[in-house]
Tab-separated table of C-alpha atoms and ligand atoms in Angstrom:
chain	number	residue	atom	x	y	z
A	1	UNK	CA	0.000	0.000	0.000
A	2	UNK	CA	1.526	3.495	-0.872
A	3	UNK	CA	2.096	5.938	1.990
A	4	UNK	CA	1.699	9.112	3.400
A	5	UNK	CA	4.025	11.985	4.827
A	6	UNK	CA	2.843	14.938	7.150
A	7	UNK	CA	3.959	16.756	10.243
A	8	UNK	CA	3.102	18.970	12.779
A	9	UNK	CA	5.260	21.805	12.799
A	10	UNK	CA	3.511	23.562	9.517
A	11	UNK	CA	0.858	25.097	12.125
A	12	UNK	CA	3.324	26.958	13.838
A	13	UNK	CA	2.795	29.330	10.007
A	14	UNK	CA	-0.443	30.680	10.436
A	15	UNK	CA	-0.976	34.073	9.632
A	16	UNK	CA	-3.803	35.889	10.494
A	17	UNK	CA	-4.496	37.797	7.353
A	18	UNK	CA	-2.976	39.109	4.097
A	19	UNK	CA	-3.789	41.414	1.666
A	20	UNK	CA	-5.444	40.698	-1.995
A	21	UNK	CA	-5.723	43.381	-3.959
A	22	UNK	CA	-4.527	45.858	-1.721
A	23	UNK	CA	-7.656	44.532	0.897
A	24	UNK	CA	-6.398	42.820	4.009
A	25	UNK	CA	-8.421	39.400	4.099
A	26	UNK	CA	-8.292	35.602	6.097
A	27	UNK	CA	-5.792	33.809	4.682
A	28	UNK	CA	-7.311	30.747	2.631
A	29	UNK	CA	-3.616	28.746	2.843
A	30	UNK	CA	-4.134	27.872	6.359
A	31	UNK	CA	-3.198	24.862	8.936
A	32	UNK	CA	-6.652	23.968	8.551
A	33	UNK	CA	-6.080	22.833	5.038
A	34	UNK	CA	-3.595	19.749	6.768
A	35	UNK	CA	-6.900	18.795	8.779
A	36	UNK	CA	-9.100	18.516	5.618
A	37	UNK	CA	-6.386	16.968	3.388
A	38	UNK	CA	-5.767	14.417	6.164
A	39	UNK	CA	-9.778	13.212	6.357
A	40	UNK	CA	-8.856	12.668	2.161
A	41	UNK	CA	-6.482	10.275	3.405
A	42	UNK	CA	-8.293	8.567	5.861
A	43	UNK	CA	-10.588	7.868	3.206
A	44	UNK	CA	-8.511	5.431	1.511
A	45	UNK	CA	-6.321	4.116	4.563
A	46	UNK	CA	-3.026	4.946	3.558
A	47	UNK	CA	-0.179	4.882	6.630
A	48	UNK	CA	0.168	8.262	7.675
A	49	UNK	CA	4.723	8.372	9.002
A	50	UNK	CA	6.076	11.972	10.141
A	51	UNK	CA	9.048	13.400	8.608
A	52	UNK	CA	12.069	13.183	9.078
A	53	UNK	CA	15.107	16.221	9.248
A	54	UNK	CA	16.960	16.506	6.569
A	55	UNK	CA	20.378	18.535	6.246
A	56	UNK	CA	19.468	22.349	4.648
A	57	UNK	CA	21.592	21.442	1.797
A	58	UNK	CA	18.986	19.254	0.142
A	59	UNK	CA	16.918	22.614	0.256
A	60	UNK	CA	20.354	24.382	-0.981
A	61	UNK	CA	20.529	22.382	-4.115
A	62	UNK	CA	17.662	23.821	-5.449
A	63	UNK	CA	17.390	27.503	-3.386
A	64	UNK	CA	20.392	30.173	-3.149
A	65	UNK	CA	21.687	30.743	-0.044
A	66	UNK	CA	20.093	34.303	0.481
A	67	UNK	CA	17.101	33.339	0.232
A	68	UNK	CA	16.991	30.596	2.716
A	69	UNK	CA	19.118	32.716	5.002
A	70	UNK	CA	16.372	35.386	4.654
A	71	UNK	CA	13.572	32.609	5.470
A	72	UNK	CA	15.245	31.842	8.498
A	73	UNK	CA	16.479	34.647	9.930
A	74	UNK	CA	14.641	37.796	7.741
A	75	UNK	CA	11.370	37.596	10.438
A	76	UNK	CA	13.680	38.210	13.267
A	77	UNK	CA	15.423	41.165	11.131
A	78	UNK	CA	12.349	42.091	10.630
A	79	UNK	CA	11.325	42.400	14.442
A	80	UNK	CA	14.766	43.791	15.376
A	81	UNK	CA	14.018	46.512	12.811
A	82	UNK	CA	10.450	47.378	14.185
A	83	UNK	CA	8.526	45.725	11.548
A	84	UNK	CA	5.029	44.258	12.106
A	85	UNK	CA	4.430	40.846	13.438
A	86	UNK	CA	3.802	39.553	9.663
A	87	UNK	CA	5.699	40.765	7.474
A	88	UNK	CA	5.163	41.269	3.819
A	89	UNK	CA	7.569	43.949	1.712
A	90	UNK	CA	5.629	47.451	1.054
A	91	UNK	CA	8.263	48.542	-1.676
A	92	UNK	CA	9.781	46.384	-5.183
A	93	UNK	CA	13.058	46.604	-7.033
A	94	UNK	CA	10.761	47.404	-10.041
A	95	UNK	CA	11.898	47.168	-12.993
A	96	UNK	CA	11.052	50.901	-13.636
A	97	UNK	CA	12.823	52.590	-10.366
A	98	UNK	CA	16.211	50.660	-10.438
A	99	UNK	CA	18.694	52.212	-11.880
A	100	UNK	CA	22.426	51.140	-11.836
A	101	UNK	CA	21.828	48.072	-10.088
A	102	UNK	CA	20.168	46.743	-7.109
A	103	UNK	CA	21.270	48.627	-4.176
A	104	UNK	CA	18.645	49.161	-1.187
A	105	UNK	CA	18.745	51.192	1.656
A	106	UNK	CA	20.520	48.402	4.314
A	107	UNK	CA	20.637	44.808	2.922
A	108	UNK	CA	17.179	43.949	4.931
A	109	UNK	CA	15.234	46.030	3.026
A	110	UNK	CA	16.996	44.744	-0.050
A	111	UNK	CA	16.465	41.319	0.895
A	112	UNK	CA	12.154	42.104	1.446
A	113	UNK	CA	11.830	43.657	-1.699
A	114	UNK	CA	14.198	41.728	-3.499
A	115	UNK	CA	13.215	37.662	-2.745
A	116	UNK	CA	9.204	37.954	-2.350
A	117	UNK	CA	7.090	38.733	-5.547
A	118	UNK	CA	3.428	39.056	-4.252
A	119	UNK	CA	1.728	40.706	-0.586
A	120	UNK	CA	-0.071	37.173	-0.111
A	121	UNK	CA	2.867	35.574	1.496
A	122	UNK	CA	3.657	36.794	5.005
A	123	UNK	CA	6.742	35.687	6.758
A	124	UNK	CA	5.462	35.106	10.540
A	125	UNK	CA	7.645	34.356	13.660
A	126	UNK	CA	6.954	30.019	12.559
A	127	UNK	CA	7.331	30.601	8.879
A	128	UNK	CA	10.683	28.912	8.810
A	129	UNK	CA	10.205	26.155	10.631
A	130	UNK	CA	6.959	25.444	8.588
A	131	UNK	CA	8.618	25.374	5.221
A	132	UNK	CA	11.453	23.674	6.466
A	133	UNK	CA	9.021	20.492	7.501
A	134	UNK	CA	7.335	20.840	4.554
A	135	UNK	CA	10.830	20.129	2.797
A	136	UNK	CA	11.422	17.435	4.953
A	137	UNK	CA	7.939	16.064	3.934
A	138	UNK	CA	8.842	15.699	0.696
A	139	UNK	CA	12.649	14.399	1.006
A	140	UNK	CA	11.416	11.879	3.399
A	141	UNK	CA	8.520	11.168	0.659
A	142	UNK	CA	11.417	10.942	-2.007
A	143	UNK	CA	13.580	8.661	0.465
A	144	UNK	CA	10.918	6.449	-0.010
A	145	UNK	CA	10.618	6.276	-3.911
A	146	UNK	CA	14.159	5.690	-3.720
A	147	UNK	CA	14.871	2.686	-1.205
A	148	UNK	CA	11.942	0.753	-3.649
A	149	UNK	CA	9.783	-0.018	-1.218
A	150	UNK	CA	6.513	1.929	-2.409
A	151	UNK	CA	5.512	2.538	-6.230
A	152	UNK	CA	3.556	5.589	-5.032
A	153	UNK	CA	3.984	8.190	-1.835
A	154	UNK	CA	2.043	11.241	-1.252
A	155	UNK	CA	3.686	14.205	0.793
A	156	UNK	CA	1.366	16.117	2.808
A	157	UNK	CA	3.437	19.717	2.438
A	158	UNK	CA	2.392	22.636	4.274
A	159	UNK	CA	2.768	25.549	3.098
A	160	UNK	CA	3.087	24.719	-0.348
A	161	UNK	CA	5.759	24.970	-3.039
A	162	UNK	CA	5.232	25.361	-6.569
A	163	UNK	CA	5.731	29.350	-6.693
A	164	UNK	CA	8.514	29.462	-5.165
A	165	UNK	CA	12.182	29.627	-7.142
A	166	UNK	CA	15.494	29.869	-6.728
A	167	UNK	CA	16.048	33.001	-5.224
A	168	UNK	CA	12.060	34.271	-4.729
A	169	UNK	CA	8.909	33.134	-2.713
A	170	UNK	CA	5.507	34.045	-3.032
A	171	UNK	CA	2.082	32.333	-3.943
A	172	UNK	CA	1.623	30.777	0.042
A	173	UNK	CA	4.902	29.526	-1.036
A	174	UNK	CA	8.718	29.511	0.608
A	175	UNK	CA	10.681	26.580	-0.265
A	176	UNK	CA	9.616	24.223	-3.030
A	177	UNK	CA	8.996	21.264	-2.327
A	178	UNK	CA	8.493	19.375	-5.245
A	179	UNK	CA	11.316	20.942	-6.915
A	180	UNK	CA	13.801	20.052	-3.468
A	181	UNK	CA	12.535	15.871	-4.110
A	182	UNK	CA	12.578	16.101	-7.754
A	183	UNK	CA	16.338	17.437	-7.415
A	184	UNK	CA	17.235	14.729	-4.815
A	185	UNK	CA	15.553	11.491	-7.400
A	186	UNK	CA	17.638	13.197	-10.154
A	187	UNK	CA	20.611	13.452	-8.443
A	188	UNK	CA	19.949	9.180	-7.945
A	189	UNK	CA	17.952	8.458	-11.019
A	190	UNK	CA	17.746	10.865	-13.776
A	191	UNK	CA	16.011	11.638	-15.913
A	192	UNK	CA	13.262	12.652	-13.651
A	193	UNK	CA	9.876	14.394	-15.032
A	194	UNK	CA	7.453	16.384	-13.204
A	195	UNK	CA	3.765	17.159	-14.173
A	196	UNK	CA	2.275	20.476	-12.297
A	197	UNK	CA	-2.081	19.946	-12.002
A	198	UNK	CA	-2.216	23.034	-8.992
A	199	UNK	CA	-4.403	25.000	-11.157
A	200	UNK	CA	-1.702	27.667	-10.706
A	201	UNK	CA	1.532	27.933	-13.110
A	202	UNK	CA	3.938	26.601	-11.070
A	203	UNK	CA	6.799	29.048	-12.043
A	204	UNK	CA	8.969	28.374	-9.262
A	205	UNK	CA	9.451	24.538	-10.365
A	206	UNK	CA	9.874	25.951	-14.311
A	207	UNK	CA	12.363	28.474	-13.108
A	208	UNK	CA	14.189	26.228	-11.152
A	209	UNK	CA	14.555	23.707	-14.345
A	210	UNK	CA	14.791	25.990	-16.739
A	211	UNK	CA	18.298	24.934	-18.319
A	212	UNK	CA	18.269	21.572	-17.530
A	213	UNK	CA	17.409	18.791	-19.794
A	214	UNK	CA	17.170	16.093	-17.240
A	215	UNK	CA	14.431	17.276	-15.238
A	216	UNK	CA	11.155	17.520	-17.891
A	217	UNK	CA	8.580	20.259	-15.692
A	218	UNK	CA	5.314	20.531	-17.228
A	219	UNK	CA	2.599	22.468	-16.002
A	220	UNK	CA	-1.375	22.369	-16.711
A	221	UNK	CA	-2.716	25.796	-15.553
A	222	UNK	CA	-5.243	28.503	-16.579
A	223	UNK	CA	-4.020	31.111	-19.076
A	224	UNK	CA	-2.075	33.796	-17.328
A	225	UNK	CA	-3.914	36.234	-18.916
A	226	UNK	CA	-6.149	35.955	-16.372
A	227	UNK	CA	-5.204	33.129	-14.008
A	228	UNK	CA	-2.256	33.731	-11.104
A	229	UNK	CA	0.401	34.470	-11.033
A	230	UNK	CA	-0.180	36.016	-14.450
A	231	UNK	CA	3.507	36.801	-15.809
A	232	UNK	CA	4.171	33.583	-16.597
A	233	UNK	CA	2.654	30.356	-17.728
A	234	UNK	CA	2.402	31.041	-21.618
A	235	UNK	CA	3.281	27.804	-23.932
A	236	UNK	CA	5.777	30.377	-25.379
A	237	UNK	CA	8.110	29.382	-22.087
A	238	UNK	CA	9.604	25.924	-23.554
A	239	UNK	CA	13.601	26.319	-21.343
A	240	UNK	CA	16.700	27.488	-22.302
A	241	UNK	CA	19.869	26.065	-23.701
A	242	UNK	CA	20.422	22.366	-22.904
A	243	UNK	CA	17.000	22.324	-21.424
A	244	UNK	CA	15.090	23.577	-24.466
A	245	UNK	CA	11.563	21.826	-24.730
A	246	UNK	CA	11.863	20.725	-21.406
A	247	UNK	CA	9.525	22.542	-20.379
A	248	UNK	CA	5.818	22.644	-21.492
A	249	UNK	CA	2.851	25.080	-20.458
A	250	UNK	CA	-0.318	23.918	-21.486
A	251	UNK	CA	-3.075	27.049	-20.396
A	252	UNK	CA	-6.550	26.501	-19.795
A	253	UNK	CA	-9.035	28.499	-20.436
A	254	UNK	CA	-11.574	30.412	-18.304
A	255	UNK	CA	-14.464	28.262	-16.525
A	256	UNK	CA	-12.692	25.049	-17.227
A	257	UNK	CA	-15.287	21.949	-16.958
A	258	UNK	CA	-14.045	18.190	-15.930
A	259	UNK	CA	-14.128	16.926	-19.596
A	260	UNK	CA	-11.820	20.474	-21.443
A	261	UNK	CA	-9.711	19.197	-18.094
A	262	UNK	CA	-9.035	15.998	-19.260
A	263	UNK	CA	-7.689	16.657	-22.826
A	264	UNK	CA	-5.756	19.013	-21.358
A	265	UNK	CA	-4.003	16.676	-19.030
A	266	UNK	CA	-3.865	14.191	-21.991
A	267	UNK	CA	-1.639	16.586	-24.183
A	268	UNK	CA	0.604	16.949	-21.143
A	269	UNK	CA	1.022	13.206	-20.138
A	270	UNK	CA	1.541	12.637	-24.098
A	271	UNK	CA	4.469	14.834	-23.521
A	272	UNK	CA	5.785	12.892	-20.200
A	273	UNK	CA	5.005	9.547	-21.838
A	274	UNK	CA	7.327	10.488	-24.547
A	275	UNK	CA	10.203	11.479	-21.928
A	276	UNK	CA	11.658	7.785	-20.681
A	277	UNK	CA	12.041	9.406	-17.289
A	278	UNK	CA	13.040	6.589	-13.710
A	279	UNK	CA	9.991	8.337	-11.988
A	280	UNK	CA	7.400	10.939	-11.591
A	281	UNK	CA	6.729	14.159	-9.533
A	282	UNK	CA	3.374	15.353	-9.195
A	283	UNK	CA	2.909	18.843	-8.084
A	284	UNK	CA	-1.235	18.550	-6.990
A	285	UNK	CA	-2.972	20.882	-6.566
A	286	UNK	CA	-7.038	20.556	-5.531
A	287	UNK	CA	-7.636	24.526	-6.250
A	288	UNK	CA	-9.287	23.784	-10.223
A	289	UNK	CA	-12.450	22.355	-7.930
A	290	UNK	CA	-15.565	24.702	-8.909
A	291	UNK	CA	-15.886	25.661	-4.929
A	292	UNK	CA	-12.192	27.031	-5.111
A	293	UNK	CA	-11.747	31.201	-4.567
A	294	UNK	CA	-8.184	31.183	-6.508
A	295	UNK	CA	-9.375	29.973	-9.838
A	296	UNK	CA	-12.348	30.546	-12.133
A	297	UNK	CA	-11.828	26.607	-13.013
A	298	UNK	CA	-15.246	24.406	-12.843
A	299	UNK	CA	-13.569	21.115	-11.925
A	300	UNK	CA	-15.178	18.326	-9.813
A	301	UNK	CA	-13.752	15.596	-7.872
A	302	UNK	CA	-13.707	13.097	-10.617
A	303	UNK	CA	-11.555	15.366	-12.919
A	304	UNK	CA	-9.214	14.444	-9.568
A	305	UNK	CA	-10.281	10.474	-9.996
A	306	UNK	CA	-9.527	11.058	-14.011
A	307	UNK	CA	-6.241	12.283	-13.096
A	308	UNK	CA	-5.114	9.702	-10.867
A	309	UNK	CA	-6.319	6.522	-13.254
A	310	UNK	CA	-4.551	8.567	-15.840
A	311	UNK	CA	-0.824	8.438	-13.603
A	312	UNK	CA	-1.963	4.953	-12.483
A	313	UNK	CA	-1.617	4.104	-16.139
A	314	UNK	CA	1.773	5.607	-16.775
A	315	UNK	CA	3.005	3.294	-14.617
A	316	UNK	CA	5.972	4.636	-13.415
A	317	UNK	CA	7.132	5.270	-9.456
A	318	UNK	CA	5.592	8.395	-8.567
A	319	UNK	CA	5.727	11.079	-5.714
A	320	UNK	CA	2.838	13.194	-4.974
A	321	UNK	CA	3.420	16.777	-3.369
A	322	UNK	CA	0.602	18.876	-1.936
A	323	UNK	CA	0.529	22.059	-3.629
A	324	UNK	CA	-2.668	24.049	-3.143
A	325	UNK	CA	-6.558	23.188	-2.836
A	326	UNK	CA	-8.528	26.039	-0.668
A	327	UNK	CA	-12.439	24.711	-1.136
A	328	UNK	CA	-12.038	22.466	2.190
A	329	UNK	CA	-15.493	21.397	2.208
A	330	UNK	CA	-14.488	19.356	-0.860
A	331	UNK	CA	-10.849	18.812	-0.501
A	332	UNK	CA	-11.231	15.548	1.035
A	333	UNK	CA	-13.447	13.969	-1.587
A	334	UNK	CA	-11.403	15.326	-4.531
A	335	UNK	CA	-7.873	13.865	-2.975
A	336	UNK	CA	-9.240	10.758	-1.565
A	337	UNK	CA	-10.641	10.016	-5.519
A	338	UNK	CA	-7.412	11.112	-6.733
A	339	UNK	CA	-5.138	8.374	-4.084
A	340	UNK	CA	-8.048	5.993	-4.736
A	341	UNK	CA	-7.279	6.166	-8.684
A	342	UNK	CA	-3.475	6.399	-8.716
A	343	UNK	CA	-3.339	3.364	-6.419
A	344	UNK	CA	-5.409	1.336	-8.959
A	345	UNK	CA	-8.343	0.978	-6.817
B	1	SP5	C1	0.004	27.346	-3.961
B	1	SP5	C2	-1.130	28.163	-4.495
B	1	SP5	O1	-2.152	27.602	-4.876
B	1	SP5	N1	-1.001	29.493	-4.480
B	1	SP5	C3	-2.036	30.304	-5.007
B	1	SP5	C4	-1.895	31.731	-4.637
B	1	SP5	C5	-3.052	32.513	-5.149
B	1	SP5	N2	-3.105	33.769	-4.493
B	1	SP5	C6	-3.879	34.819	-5.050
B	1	SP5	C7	-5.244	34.423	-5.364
B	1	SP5	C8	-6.043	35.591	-5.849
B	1	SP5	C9	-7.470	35.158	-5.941
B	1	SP5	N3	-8.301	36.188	-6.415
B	1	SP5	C10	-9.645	35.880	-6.090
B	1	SP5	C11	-10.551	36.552	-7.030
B	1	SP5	C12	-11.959	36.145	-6.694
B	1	SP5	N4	-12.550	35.440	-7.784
B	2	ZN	ZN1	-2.574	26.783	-6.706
């Protein structure tokens, strides 16, 4: 039977709200997510381990070293400095304000403007320790995978990964997960290919990728013309260099129903299919459901089942990483037909 990661420790990052569109709201990415996704897995019975540590440079192989020095230490900067108990950068190195480089006034504010791209993605006094299980999640997922002893494992990560990249976070996102276990198979096993279904673009796992050809990262997500995080996500992004067509975008449109949902995911696994890669990373994400308040997506809980009889099928060891999923009144229906499927049940 395959089996399933979590921990504790992500509900120590919990802020209390953040702003969208310049409004201060409840967060939706929330420790209360963990409780939902959990009664998913009850559903279908899998073992349920805790993580265990792993040394940072696992996270280091995929994150520069600023930015995880900034996770860890940037919220107590932050307090030292007389900043808010949350806190989220109020100024940007735009693009249109920097002149002759990127020079800030003291490296903290640098470092805040410089390494977070959105306002949704507070760093709170447990912030670190929270992404830092979630890492561990996933390793200890991968660790699995590796030793042979499960075809499939699931990693419960909290907070989420997929937006963030080498040297940014954002998106609910600090460390990425799926991009920290993807790096770790590769560096045992390559080629390695990874299939994004958050209904987000997951441009951290792209960026991180970007050049290399042994690590295939496609994403299914709505159009970024109107779907987060909106500056990236176009098919037009295909890598660079060596890593040219190893990466594919494939955009949905707006109001996306369970059956556009499945061709969509067809044209990506074609893609993965065609890659002869030792195993599979799944970013999933459970935000496409109808009930979600990030997407405009119309999905069910058997365009979740479809998805998972779809991997089953592929046949090839796979890791699952929680990405995002914010409807919790139907989170645990949608995951538990999505485990239920990619099991072969
Ligand atoms: C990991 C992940 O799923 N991150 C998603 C972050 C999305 N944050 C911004 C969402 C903005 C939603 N706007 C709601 C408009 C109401 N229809
Ligand atoms: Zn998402």
């Amino acid at each position: 039977m395959p089996i399933t990661v979590a921990g504790n420790a992500h509900r120590q990052h919990a802020p209390s709200e953040v702003y969208v569109g310049g409004e201060l709201v409840p967060p939706l990415e929330t420790p209360e997510r963990v409780d939902a996704l959990l009664r998913g897995v009850r559903l279908v019975g899998w073992p349920i381990h805790g993580p265990r540590e792993f040394p940072v440079a696992a996270v280091e192989a995929v994150h520069d070293r600023e930015l995880i020095e900034h996770l860890r230490s940037g919220w107590n900067d932050a307090q030292d400095a007389g900043w808010p108990p949350q806190v989220t950068p109020d100024v940007f190195p735009h693009q249109g304000i920097v002149c002759d480089g990127l020079r800030g006034s003291g490296e903290f504010r640098r470092k805040m403007g410089e390494l977070c791209f959105d306002c949704s993605s507070p760093l709170t006094a447990g912030t670190w320790i929270a992404a830092k299980e979630a890492a561990d999640v996933s390793l200890t997922a991968a660790e699995c995978l590796l030793i042979g002893r499960e075809r499939v494992a699931y990693a419960l990560c909290r907070p989420p990964g997929h937006h963030a990249g080498p040297r940014v976070y954002g998106g609910y996102c600090y460390l990425n997960n799926a991009a920290v276990a993807a790096h770790r198979l590769a560096s045992e096993q390559r080629p390695v290919a990874i299939l994004d279904i958050d209904i987000h673009h997951g441009n951290g796992t792209q960026a991180v990728f970007y050049d290399d050809p042994d690590v295939l990262t496609v994403s299914v997500h709505e159009h970024p013309e109107f779907g987060y995080p909106y500056y990236t996500g176009y098919p037009s992004e295909r890598g660079n260099g060596p890593g040219i067509d190893h990466n594919l975008n494939v955009t949905l449109g707006r109001g996306c129903v369970d059956d556009v949902y499945g061709a969509a995911l067809e044209a990506a696994l074609a893609r993965i299919e065609s890659f002869a890669s030792s195993c599979l990373v799944v970013s999933l994400g459970l935000d496409g459901l109808a009930e979600d308040p990030t997407s405009e997506a119309r999905l069910t809980p058997r365009a979740y089942a479809a998805a998972g009889a779809a991997l089953r099928d592929l046949n090839r060891p796979t890791l699952v990483i929680q990405e995002g999923g914010y409807a919790q009144a139907r989170v645990p229906e949608a995951l538990a037909r999505f485990l239920a499927a990619i099991e072969g049940l």
